PDB file of C-alpha atoms in Angstrom:
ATOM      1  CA  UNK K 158       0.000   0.000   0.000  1.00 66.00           C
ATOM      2  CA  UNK K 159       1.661   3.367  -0.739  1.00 73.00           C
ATOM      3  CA  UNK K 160      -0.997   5.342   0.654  1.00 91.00           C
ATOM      4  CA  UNK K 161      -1.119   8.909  -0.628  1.00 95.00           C
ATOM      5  CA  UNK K 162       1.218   9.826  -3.810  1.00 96.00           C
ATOM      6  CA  UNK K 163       1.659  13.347  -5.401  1.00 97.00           C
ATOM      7  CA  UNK K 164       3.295  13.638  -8.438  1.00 97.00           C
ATOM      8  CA  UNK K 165       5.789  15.744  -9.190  1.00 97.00           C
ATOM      9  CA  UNK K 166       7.918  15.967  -5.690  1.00 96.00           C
ATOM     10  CA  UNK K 167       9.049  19.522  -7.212  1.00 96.00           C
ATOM     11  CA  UNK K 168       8.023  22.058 -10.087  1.00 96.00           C
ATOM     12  CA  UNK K 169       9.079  25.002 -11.470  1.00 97.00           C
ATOM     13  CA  UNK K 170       6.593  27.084 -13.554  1.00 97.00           C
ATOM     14  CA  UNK K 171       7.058  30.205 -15.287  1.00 97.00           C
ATOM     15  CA  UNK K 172       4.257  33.167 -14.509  1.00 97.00           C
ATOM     16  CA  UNK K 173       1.105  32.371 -16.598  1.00 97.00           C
ATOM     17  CA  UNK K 174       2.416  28.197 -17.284  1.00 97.00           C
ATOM     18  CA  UNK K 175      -0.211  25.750 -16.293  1.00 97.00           C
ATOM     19  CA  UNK K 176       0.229  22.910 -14.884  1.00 96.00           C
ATOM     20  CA  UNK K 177      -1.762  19.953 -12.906  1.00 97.00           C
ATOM     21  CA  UNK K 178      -0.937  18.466  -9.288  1.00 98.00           C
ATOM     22  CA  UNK K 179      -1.567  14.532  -9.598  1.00 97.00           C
ATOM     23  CA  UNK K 180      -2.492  12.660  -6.099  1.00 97.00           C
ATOM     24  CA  UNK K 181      -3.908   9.213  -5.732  1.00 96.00           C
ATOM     25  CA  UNK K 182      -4.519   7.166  -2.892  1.00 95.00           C
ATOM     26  CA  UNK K 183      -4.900   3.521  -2.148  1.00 92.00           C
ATOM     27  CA  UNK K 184      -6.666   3.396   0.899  1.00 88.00           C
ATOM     28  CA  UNK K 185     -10.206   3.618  -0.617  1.00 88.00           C
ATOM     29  CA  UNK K 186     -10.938   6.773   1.327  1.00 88.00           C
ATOM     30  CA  UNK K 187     -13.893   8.961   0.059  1.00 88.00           C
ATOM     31  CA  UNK K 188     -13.074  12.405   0.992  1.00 90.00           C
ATOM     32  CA  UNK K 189     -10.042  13.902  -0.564  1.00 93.00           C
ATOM     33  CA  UNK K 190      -8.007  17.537   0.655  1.00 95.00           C
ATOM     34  CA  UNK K 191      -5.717  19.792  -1.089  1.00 97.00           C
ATOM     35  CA  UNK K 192      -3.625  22.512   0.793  1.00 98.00           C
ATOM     36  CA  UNK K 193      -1.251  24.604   0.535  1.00 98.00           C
ATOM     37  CA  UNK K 194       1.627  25.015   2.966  1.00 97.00           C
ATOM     38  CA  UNK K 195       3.815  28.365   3.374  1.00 94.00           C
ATOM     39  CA  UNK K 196       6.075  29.617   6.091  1.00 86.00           C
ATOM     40  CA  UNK K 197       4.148  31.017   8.858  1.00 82.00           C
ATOM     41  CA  UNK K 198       0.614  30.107   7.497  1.00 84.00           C
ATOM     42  CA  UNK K 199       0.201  26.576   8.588  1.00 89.00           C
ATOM     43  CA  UNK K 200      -1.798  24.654   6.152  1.00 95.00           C
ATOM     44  CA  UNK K 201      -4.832  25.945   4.041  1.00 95.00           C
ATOM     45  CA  UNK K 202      -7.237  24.598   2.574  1.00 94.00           C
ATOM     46  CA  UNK K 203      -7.676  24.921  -1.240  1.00 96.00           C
ATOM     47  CA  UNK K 204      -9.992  22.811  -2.067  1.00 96.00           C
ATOM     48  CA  UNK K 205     -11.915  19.044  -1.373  1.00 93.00           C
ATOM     49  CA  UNK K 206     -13.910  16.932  -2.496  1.00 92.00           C
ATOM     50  CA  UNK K 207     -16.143  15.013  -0.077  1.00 87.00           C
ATOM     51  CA  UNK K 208     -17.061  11.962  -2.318  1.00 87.00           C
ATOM     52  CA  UNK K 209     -16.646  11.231  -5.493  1.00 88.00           C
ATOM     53  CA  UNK K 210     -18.144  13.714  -8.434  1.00 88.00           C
ATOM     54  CA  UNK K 211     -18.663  16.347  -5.575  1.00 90.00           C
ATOM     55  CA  UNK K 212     -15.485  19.251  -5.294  1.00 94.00           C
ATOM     56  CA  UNK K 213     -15.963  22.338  -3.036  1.00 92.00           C
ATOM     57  CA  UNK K 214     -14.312  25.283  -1.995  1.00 93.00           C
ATOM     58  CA  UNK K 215     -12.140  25.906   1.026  1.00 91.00           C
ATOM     59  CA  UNK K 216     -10.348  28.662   2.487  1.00 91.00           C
ATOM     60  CA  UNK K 217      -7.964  29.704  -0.314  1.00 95.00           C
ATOM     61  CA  UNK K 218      -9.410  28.635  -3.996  1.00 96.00           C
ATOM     62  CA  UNK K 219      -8.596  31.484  -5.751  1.00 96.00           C
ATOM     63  CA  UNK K 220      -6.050  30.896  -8.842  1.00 96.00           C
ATOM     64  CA  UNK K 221      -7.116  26.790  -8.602  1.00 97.00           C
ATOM     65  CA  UNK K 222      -9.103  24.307 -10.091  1.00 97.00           C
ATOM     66  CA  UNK K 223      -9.969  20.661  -8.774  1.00 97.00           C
ATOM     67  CA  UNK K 224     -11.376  17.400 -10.653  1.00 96.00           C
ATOM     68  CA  UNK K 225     -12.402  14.469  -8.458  1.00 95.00           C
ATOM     69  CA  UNK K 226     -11.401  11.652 -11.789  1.00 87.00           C
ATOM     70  CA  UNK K 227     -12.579   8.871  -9.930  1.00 94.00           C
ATOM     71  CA  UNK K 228     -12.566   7.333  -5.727  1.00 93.00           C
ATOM     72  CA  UNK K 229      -8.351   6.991  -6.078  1.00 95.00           C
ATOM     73  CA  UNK K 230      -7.848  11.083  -7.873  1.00 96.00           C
ATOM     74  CA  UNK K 231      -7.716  13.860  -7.046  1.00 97.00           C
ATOM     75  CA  UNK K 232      -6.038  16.643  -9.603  1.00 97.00           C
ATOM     76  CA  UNK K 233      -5.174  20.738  -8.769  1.00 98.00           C
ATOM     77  CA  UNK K 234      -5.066  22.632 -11.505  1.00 98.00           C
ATOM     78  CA  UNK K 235      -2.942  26.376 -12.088  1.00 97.00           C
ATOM     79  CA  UNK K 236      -4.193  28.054 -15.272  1.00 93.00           C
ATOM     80  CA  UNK K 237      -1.912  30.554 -14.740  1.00 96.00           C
ATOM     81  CA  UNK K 238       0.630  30.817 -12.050  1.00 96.00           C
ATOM     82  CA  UNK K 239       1.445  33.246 -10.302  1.00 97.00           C
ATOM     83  CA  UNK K 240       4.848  33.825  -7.997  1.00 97.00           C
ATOM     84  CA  UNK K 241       2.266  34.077  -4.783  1.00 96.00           C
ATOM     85  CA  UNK K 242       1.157  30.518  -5.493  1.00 97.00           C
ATOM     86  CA  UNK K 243       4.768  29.661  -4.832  1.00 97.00           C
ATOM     87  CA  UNK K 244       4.430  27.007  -1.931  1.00 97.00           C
ATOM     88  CA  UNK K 245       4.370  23.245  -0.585  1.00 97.00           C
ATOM     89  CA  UNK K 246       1.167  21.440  -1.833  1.00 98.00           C
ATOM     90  CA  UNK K 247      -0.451  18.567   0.245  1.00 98.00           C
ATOM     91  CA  UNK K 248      -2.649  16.322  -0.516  1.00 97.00           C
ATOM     92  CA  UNK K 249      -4.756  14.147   2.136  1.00 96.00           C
ATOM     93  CA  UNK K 250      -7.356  11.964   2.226  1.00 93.00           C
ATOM     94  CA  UNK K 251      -9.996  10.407   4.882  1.00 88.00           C
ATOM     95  CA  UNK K 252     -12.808   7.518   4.925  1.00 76.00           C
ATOM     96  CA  UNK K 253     -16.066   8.048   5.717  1.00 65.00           C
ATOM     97  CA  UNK K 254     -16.113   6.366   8.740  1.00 63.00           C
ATOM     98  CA  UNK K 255     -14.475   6.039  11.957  1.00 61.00           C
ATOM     99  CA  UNK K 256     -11.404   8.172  12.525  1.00 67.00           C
ATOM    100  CA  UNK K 257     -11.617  11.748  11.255  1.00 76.00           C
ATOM    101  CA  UNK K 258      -7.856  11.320  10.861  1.00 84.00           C
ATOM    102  CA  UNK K 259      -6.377  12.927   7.795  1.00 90.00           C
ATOM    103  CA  UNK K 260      -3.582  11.461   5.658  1.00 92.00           C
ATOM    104  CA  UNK K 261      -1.377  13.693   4.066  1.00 95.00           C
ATOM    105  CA  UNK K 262       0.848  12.979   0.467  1.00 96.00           C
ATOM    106  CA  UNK K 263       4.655  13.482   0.395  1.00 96.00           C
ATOM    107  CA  UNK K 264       3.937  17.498  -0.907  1.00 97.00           C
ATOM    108  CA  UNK K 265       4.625  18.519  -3.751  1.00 97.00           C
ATOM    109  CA  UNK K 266       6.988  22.105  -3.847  1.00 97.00           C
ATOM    110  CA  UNK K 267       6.350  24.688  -6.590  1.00 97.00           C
ATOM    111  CA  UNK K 268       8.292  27.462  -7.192  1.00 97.00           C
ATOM    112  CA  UNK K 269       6.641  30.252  -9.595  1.00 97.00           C
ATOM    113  CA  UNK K 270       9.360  32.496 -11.266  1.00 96.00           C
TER     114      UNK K 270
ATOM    115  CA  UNK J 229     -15.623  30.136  10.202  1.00 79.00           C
ATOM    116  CA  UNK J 230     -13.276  28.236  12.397  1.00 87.00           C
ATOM    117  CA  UNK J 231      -9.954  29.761  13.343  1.00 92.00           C
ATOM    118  CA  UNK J 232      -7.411  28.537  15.333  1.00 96.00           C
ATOM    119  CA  UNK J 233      -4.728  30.354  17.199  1.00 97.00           C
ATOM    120  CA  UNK J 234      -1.317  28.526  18.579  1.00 97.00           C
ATOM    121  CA  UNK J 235       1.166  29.596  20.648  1.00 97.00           C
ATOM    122  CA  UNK J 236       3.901  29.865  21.074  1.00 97.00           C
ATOM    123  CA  UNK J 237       5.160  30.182  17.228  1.00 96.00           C
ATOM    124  CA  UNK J 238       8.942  28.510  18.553  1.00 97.00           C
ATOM    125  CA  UNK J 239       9.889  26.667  21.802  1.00 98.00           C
ATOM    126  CA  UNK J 240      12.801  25.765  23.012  1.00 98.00           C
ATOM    127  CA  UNK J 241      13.629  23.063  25.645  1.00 98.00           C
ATOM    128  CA  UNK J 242      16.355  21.074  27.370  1.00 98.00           C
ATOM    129  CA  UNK J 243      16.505  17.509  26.763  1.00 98.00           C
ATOM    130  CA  UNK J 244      14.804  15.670  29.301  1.00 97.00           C
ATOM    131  CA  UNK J 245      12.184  18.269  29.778  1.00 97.00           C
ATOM    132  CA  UNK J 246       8.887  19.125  29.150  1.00 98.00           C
ATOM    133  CA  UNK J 247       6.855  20.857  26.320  1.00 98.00           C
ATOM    134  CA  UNK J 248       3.830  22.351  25.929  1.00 98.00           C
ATOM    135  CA  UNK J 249       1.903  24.144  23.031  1.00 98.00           C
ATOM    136  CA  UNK J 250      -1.532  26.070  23.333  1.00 98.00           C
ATOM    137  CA  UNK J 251      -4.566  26.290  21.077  1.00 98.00           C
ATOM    138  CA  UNK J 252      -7.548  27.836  20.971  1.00 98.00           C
ATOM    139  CA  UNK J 253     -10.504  27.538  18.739  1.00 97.00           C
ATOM    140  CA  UNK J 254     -13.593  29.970  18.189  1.00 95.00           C
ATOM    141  CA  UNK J 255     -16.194  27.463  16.954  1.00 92.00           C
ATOM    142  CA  UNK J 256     -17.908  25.752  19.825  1.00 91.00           C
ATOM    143  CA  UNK J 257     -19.754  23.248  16.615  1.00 89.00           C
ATOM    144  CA  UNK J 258     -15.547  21.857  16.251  1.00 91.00           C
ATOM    145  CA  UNK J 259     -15.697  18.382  17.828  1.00 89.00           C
ATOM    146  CA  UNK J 260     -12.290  16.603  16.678  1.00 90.00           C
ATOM    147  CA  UNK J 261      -8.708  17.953  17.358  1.00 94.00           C
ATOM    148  CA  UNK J 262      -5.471  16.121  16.166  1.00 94.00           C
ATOM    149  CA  UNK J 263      -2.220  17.368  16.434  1.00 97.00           C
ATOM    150  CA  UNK J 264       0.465  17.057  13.597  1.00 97.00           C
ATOM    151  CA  UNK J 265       4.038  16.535  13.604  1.00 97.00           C
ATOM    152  CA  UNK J 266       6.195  17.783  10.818  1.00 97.00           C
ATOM    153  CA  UNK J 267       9.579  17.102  10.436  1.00 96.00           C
ATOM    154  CA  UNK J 268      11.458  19.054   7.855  1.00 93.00           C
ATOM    155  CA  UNK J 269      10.796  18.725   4.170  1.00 92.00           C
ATOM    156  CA  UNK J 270       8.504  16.216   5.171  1.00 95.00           C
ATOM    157  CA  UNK J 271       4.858  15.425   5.404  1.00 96.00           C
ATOM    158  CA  UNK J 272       2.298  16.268   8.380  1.00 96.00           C
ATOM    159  CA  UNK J 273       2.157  12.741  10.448  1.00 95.00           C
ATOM    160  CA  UNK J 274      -0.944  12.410  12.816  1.00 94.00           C
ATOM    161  CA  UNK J 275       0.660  11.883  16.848  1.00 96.00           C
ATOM    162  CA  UNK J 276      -2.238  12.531  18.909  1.00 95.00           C
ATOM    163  CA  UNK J 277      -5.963  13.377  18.629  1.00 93.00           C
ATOM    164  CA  UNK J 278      -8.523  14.145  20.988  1.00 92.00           C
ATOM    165  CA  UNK J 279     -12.738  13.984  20.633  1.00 89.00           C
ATOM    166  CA  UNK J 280     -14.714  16.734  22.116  1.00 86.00           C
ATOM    167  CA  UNK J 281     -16.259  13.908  24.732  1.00 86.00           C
ATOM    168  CA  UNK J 282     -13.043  13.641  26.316  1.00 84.00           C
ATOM    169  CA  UNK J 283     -11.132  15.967  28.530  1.00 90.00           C
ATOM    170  CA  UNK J 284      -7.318  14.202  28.060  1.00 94.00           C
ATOM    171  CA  UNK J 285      -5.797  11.539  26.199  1.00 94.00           C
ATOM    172  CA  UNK J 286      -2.300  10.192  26.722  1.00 96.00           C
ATOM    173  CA  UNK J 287       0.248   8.312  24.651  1.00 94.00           C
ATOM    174  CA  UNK J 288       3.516   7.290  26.214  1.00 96.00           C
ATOM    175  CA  UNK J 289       5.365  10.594  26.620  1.00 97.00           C
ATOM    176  CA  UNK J 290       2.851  12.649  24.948  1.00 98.00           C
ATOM    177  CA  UNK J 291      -1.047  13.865  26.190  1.00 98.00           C
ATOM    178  CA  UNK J 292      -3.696  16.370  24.987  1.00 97.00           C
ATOM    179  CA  UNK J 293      -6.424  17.932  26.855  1.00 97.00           C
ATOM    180  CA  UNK J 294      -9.538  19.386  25.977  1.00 96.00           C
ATOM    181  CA  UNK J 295     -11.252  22.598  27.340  1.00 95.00           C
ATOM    182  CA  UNK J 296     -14.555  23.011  25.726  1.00 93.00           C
ATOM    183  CA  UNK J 297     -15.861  25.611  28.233  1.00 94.00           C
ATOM    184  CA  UNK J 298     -12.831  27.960  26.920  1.00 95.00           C
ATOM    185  CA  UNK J 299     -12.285  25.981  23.556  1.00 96.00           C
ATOM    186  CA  UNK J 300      -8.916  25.464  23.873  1.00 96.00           C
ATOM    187  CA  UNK J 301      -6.859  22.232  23.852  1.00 97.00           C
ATOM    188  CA  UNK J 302      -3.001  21.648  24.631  1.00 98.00           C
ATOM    189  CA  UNK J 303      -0.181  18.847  23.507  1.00 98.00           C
ATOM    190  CA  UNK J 304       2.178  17.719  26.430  1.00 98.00           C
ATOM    191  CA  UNK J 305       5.478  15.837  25.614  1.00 98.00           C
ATOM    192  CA  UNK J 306       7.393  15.325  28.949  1.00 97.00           C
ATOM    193  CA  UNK J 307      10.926  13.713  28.868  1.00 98.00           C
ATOM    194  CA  UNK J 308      11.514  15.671  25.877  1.00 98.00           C
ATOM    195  CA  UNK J 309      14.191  13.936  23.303  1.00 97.00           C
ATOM    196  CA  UNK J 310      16.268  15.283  20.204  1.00 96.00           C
ATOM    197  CA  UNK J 311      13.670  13.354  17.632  1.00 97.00           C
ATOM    198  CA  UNK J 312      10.947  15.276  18.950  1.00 98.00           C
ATOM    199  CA  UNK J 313      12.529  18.279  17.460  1.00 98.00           C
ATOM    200  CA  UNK J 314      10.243  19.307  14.499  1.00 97.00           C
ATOM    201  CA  UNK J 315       6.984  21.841  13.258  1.00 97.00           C
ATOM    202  CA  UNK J 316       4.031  20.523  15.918  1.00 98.00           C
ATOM    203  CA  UNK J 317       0.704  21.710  14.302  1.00 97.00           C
ATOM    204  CA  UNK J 318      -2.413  21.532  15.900  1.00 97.00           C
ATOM    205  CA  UNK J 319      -6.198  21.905  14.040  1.00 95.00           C
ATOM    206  CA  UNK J 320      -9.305  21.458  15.085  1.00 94.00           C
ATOM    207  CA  UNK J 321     -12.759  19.384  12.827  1.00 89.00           C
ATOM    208  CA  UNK J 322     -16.111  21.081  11.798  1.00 79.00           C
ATOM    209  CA  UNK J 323     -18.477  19.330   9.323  1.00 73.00           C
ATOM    210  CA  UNK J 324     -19.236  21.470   6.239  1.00 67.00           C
ATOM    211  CA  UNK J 325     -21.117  20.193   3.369  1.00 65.00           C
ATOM    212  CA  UNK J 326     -21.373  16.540   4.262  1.00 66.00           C
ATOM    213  CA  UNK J 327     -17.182  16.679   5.222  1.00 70.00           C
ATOM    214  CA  UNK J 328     -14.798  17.099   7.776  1.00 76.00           C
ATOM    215  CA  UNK J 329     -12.675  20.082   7.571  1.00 85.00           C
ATOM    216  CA  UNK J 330      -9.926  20.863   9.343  1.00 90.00           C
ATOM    217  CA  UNK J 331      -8.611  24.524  10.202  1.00 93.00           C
ATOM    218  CA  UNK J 332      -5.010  24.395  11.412  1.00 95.00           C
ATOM    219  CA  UNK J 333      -2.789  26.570  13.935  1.00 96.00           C
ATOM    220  CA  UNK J 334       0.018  27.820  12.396  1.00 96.00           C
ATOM    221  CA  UNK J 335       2.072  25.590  14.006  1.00 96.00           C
ATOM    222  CA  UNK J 336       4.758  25.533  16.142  1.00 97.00           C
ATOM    223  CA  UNK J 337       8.276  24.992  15.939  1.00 97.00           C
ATOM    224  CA  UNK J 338       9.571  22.585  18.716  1.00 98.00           C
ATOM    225  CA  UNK J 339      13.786  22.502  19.130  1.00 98.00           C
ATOM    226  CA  UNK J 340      14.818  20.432  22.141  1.00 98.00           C
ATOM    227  CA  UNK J 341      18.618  20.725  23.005  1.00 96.00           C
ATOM    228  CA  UNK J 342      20.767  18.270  23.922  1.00 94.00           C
TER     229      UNK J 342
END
Protein backbone atom coordinates (compact mmCIF):
# COMPACT_ATOMS: atom_id res chain seq x y z
CA UNK A 1 0.00 0.00 0.00
CA UNK A 2 1.66 3.37 -0.74
CA UNK A 3 -1.00 5.34 0.65
CA UNK A 4 -1.12 8.91 -0.63
CA UNK A 5 1.22 9.83 -3.81
CA UNK A 6 1.66 13.35 -5.40
CA UNK A 7 3.29 13.64 -8.44
CA UNK A 8 5.79 15.74 -9.19
CA UNK A 9 7.92 15.97 -5.69
CA UNK A 10 9.05 19.52 -7.21
CA UNK A 11 8.02 22.06 -10.09
CA UNK A 12 9.08 25.00 -11.47
CA UNK A 13 6.59 27.08 -13.55
CA UNK A 14 7.06 30.21 -15.29
CA UNK A 15 4.26 33.17 -14.51
CA UNK A 16 1.11 32.37 -16.60
CA UNK A 17 2.42 28.20 -17.28
CA UNK A 18 -0.21 25.75 -16.29
CA UNK A 19 0.23 22.91 -14.88
CA UNK A 20 -1.76 19.95 -12.91
CA UNK A 21 -0.94 18.47 -9.29
CA UNK A 22 -1.57 14.53 -9.60
CA UNK A 23 -2.49 12.66 -6.10
CA UNK A 24 -3.91 9.21 -5.73
CA UNK A 25 -4.52 7.17 -2.89
CA UNK A 26 -4.90 3.52 -2.15
CA UNK A 27 -6.67 3.40 0.90
CA UNK A 28 -10.21 3.62 -0.62
CA UNK A 29 -10.94 6.77 1.33
CA UNK A 30 -13.89 8.96 0.06
CA UNK A 31 -13.07 12.41 0.99
CA UNK A 32 -10.04 13.90 -0.56
CA UNK A 33 -8.01 17.54 0.65
CA UNK A 34 -5.72 19.79 -1.09
CA UNK A 35 -3.63 22.51 0.79
CA UNK A 36 -1.25 24.60 0.54
CA UNK A 37 1.63 25.01 2.97
CA UNK A 38 3.82 28.36 3.37
CA UNK A 39 6.07 29.62 6.09
CA UNK A 40 4.15 31.02 8.86
CA UNK A 41 0.61 30.11 7.50
CA UNK A 42 0.20 26.58 8.59
CA UNK A 43 -1.80 24.65 6.15
CA UNK A 44 -4.83 25.95 4.04
CA UNK A 45 -7.24 24.60 2.57
CA UNK A 46 -7.68 24.92 -1.24
CA UNK A 47 -9.99 22.81 -2.07
CA UNK A 48 -11.92 19.04 -1.37
CA UNK A 49 -13.91 16.93 -2.50
CA UNK A 50 -16.14 15.01 -0.08
CA UNK A 51 -17.06 11.96 -2.32
CA UNK A 52 -16.65 11.23 -5.49
CA UNK A 53 -18.14 13.71 -8.43
CA UNK A 54 -18.66 16.35 -5.58
CA UNK A 55 -15.48 19.25 -5.29
CA UNK A 56 -15.96 22.34 -3.04
CA UNK A 57 -14.31 25.28 -1.99
CA UNK A 58 -12.14 25.91 1.03
CA UNK A 59 -10.35 28.66 2.49
CA UNK A 60 -7.96 29.70 -0.31
CA UNK A 61 -9.41 28.64 -4.00
CA UNK A 62 -8.60 31.48 -5.75
CA UNK A 63 -6.05 30.90 -8.84
CA UNK A 64 -7.12 26.79 -8.60
CA UNK A 65 -9.10 24.31 -10.09
CA UNK A 66 -9.97 20.66 -8.77
CA UNK A 67 -11.38 17.40 -10.65
CA UNK A 68 -12.40 14.47 -8.46
CA UNK A 69 -11.40 11.65 -11.79
CA UNK A 70 -12.58 8.87 -9.93
CA UNK A 71 -12.57 7.33 -5.73
CA UNK A 72 -8.35 6.99 -6.08
CA UNK A 73 -7.85 11.08 -7.87
CA UNK A 74 -7.72 13.86 -7.05
CA UNK A 75 -6.04 16.64 -9.60
CA UNK A 76 -5.17 20.74 -8.77
CA UNK A 77 -5.07 22.63 -11.51
CA UNK A 78 -2.94 26.38 -12.09
CA UNK A 79 -4.19 28.05 -15.27
CA UNK A 80 -1.91 30.55 -14.74
CA UNK A 81 0.63 30.82 -12.05
CA UNK A 82 1.45 33.25 -10.30
CA UNK A 83 4.85 33.82 -8.00
CA UNK A 84 2.27 34.08 -4.78
CA UNK A 85 1.16 30.52 -5.49
CA UNK A 86 4.77 29.66 -4.83
CA UNK A 87 4.43 27.01 -1.93
CA UNK A 88 4.37 23.25 -0.58
CA UNK A 89 1.17 21.44 -1.83
CA UNK A 90 -0.45 18.57 0.25
CA UNK A 91 -2.65 16.32 -0.52
CA UNK A 92 -4.76 14.15 2.14
CA UNK A 93 -7.36 11.96 2.23
CA UNK A 94 -10.00 10.41 4.88
CA UNK A 95 -12.81 7.52 4.93
CA UNK A 96 -16.07 8.05 5.72
CA UNK A 97 -16.11 6.37 8.74
CA UNK A 98 -14.47 6.04 11.96
CA UNK A 99 -11.40 8.17 12.53
CA UNK A 100 -11.62 11.75 11.26
CA UNK A 101 -7.86 11.32 10.86
CA UNK A 102 -6.38 12.93 7.80
CA UNK A 103 -3.58 11.46 5.66
CA UNK A 104 -1.38 13.69 4.07
CA UNK A 105 0.85 12.98 0.47
CA UNK A 106 4.65 13.48 0.40
CA UNK A 107 3.94 17.50 -0.91
CA UNK A 108 4.63 18.52 -3.75
CA UNK A 109 6.99 22.10 -3.85
CA UNK A 110 6.35 24.69 -6.59
CA UNK A 111 8.29 27.46 -7.19
CA UNK A 112 6.64 30.25 -9.60
CA UNK A 113 9.36 32.50 -11.27
CA UNK B 1 -15.62 30.14 10.20
CA UNK B 2 -13.28 28.24 12.40
CA UNK B 3 -9.95 29.76 13.34
CA UNK B 4 -7.41 28.54 15.33
CA UNK B 5 -4.73 30.35 17.20
CA UNK B 6 -1.32 28.53 18.58
CA UNK B 7 1.17 29.60 20.65
CA UNK B 8 3.90 29.87 21.07
CA UNK B 9 5.16 30.18 17.23
CA UNK B 10 8.94 28.51 18.55
CA UNK B 11 9.89 26.67 21.80
CA UNK B 12 12.80 25.76 23.01
CA UNK B 13 13.63 23.06 25.65
CA UNK B 14 16.36 21.07 27.37
CA UNK B 15 16.50 17.51 26.76
CA UNK B 16 14.80 15.67 29.30
CA UNK B 17 12.18 18.27 29.78
CA UNK B 18 8.89 19.12 29.15
CA UNK B 19 6.86 20.86 26.32
CA UNK B 20 3.83 22.35 25.93
CA UNK B 21 1.90 24.14 23.03
CA UNK B 22 -1.53 26.07 23.33
CA UNK B 23 -4.57 26.29 21.08
CA UNK B 24 -7.55 27.84 20.97
CA UNK B 25 -10.50 27.54 18.74
CA UNK B 26 -13.59 29.97 18.19
CA UNK B 27 -16.19 27.46 16.95
CA UNK B 28 -17.91 25.75 19.82
CA UNK B 29 -19.75 23.25 16.61
CA UNK B 30 -15.55 21.86 16.25
CA UNK B 31 -15.70 18.38 17.83
CA UNK B 32 -12.29 16.60 16.68
CA UNK B 33 -8.71 17.95 17.36
CA UNK B 34 -5.47 16.12 16.17
CA UNK B 35 -2.22 17.37 16.43
CA UNK B 36 0.47 17.06 13.60
CA UNK B 37 4.04 16.53 13.60
CA UNK B 38 6.19 17.78 10.82
CA UNK B 39 9.58 17.10 10.44
CA UNK B 40 11.46 19.05 7.86
CA UNK B 41 10.80 18.72 4.17
CA UNK B 42 8.50 16.22 5.17
CA UNK B 43 4.86 15.43 5.40
CA UNK B 44 2.30 16.27 8.38
CA UNK B 45 2.16 12.74 10.45
CA UNK B 46 -0.94 12.41 12.82
CA UNK B 47 0.66 11.88 16.85
CA UNK B 48 -2.24 12.53 18.91
CA UNK B 49 -5.96 13.38 18.63
CA UNK B 50 -8.52 14.14 20.99
CA UNK B 51 -12.74 13.98 20.63
CA UNK B 52 -14.71 16.73 22.12
CA UNK B 53 -16.26 13.91 24.73
CA UNK B 54 -13.04 13.64 26.32
CA UNK B 55 -11.13 15.97 28.53
CA UNK B 56 -7.32 14.20 28.06
CA UNK B 57 -5.80 11.54 26.20
CA UNK B 58 -2.30 10.19 26.72
CA UNK B 59 0.25 8.31 24.65
CA UNK B 60 3.52 7.29 26.21
CA UNK B 61 5.36 10.59 26.62
CA UNK B 62 2.85 12.65 24.95
CA UNK B 63 -1.05 13.86 26.19
CA UNK B 64 -3.70 16.37 24.99
CA UNK B 65 -6.42 17.93 26.86
CA UNK B 66 -9.54 19.39 25.98
CA UNK B 67 -11.25 22.60 27.34
CA UNK B 68 -14.55 23.01 25.73
CA UNK B 69 -15.86 25.61 28.23
CA UNK B 70 -12.83 27.96 26.92
CA UNK B 71 -12.29 25.98 23.56
CA UNK B 72 -8.92 25.46 23.87
CA UNK B 73 -6.86 22.23 23.85
CA UNK B 74 -3.00 21.65 24.63
CA UNK B 75 -0.18 18.85 23.51
CA UNK B 76 2.18 17.72 26.43
CA UNK B 77 5.48 15.84 25.61
CA UNK B 78 7.39 15.33 28.95
CA UNK B 79 10.93 13.71 28.87
CA UNK B 80 11.51 15.67 25.88
CA UNK B 81 14.19 13.94 23.30
CA UNK B 82 16.27 15.28 20.20
CA UNK B 83 13.67 13.35 17.63
CA UNK B 84 10.95 15.28 18.95
CA UNK B 85 12.53 18.28 17.46
CA UNK B 86 10.24 19.31 14.50
CA UNK B 87 6.98 21.84 13.26
CA UNK B 88 4.03 20.52 15.92
CA UNK B 89 0.70 21.71 14.30
CA UNK B 90 -2.41 21.53 15.90
CA UNK B 91 -6.20 21.91 14.04
CA UNK B 92 -9.31 21.46 15.08
CA UNK B 93 -12.76 19.38 12.83
CA UNK B 94 -16.11 21.08 11.80
CA UNK B 95 -18.48 19.33 9.32
CA UNK B 96 -19.24 21.47 6.24
CA UNK B 97 -21.12 20.19 3.37
CA UNK B 98 -21.37 16.54 4.26
CA UNK B 99 -17.18 16.68 5.22
CA UNK B 100 -14.80 17.10 7.78
CA UNK B 101 -12.68 20.08 7.57
CA UNK B 102 -9.93 20.86 9.34
CA UNK B 103 -8.61 24.52 10.20
CA UNK B 104 -5.01 24.39 11.41
CA UNK B 105 -2.79 26.57 13.93
CA UNK B 106 0.02 27.82 12.40
CA UNK B 107 2.07 25.59 14.01
CA UNK B 108 4.76 25.53 16.14
CA UNK B 109 8.28 24.99 15.94
CA UNK B 110 9.57 22.59 18.72
CA UNK B 111 13.79 22.50 19.13
CA UNK B 112 14.82 20.43 22.14
CA UNK B 113 18.62 20.73 23.01
CA UNK B 114 20.77 18.27 23.92
Amino acid sequence: NAGVTQTPKFQVLKTGQSMTLQCAQDMNHNSMYWYRQDPGMGLRLIYYSASEGTTDKGEVPNGYNVSRLNKREFSLRLESAAPSQTSVYFCACKTAEGTDTQYFGPGTRLTVL
Amino acid sequence: GENVEQHPSTLSVQEGDSAVIKCTYSDSASNYFPWYKQELGKRPQLIIDIRSNVGEKKDQRIAVTLNKTAKHFSLHITETQPEDSAVYFCAASLVRAGSYQLTFGKGTKLSVIP
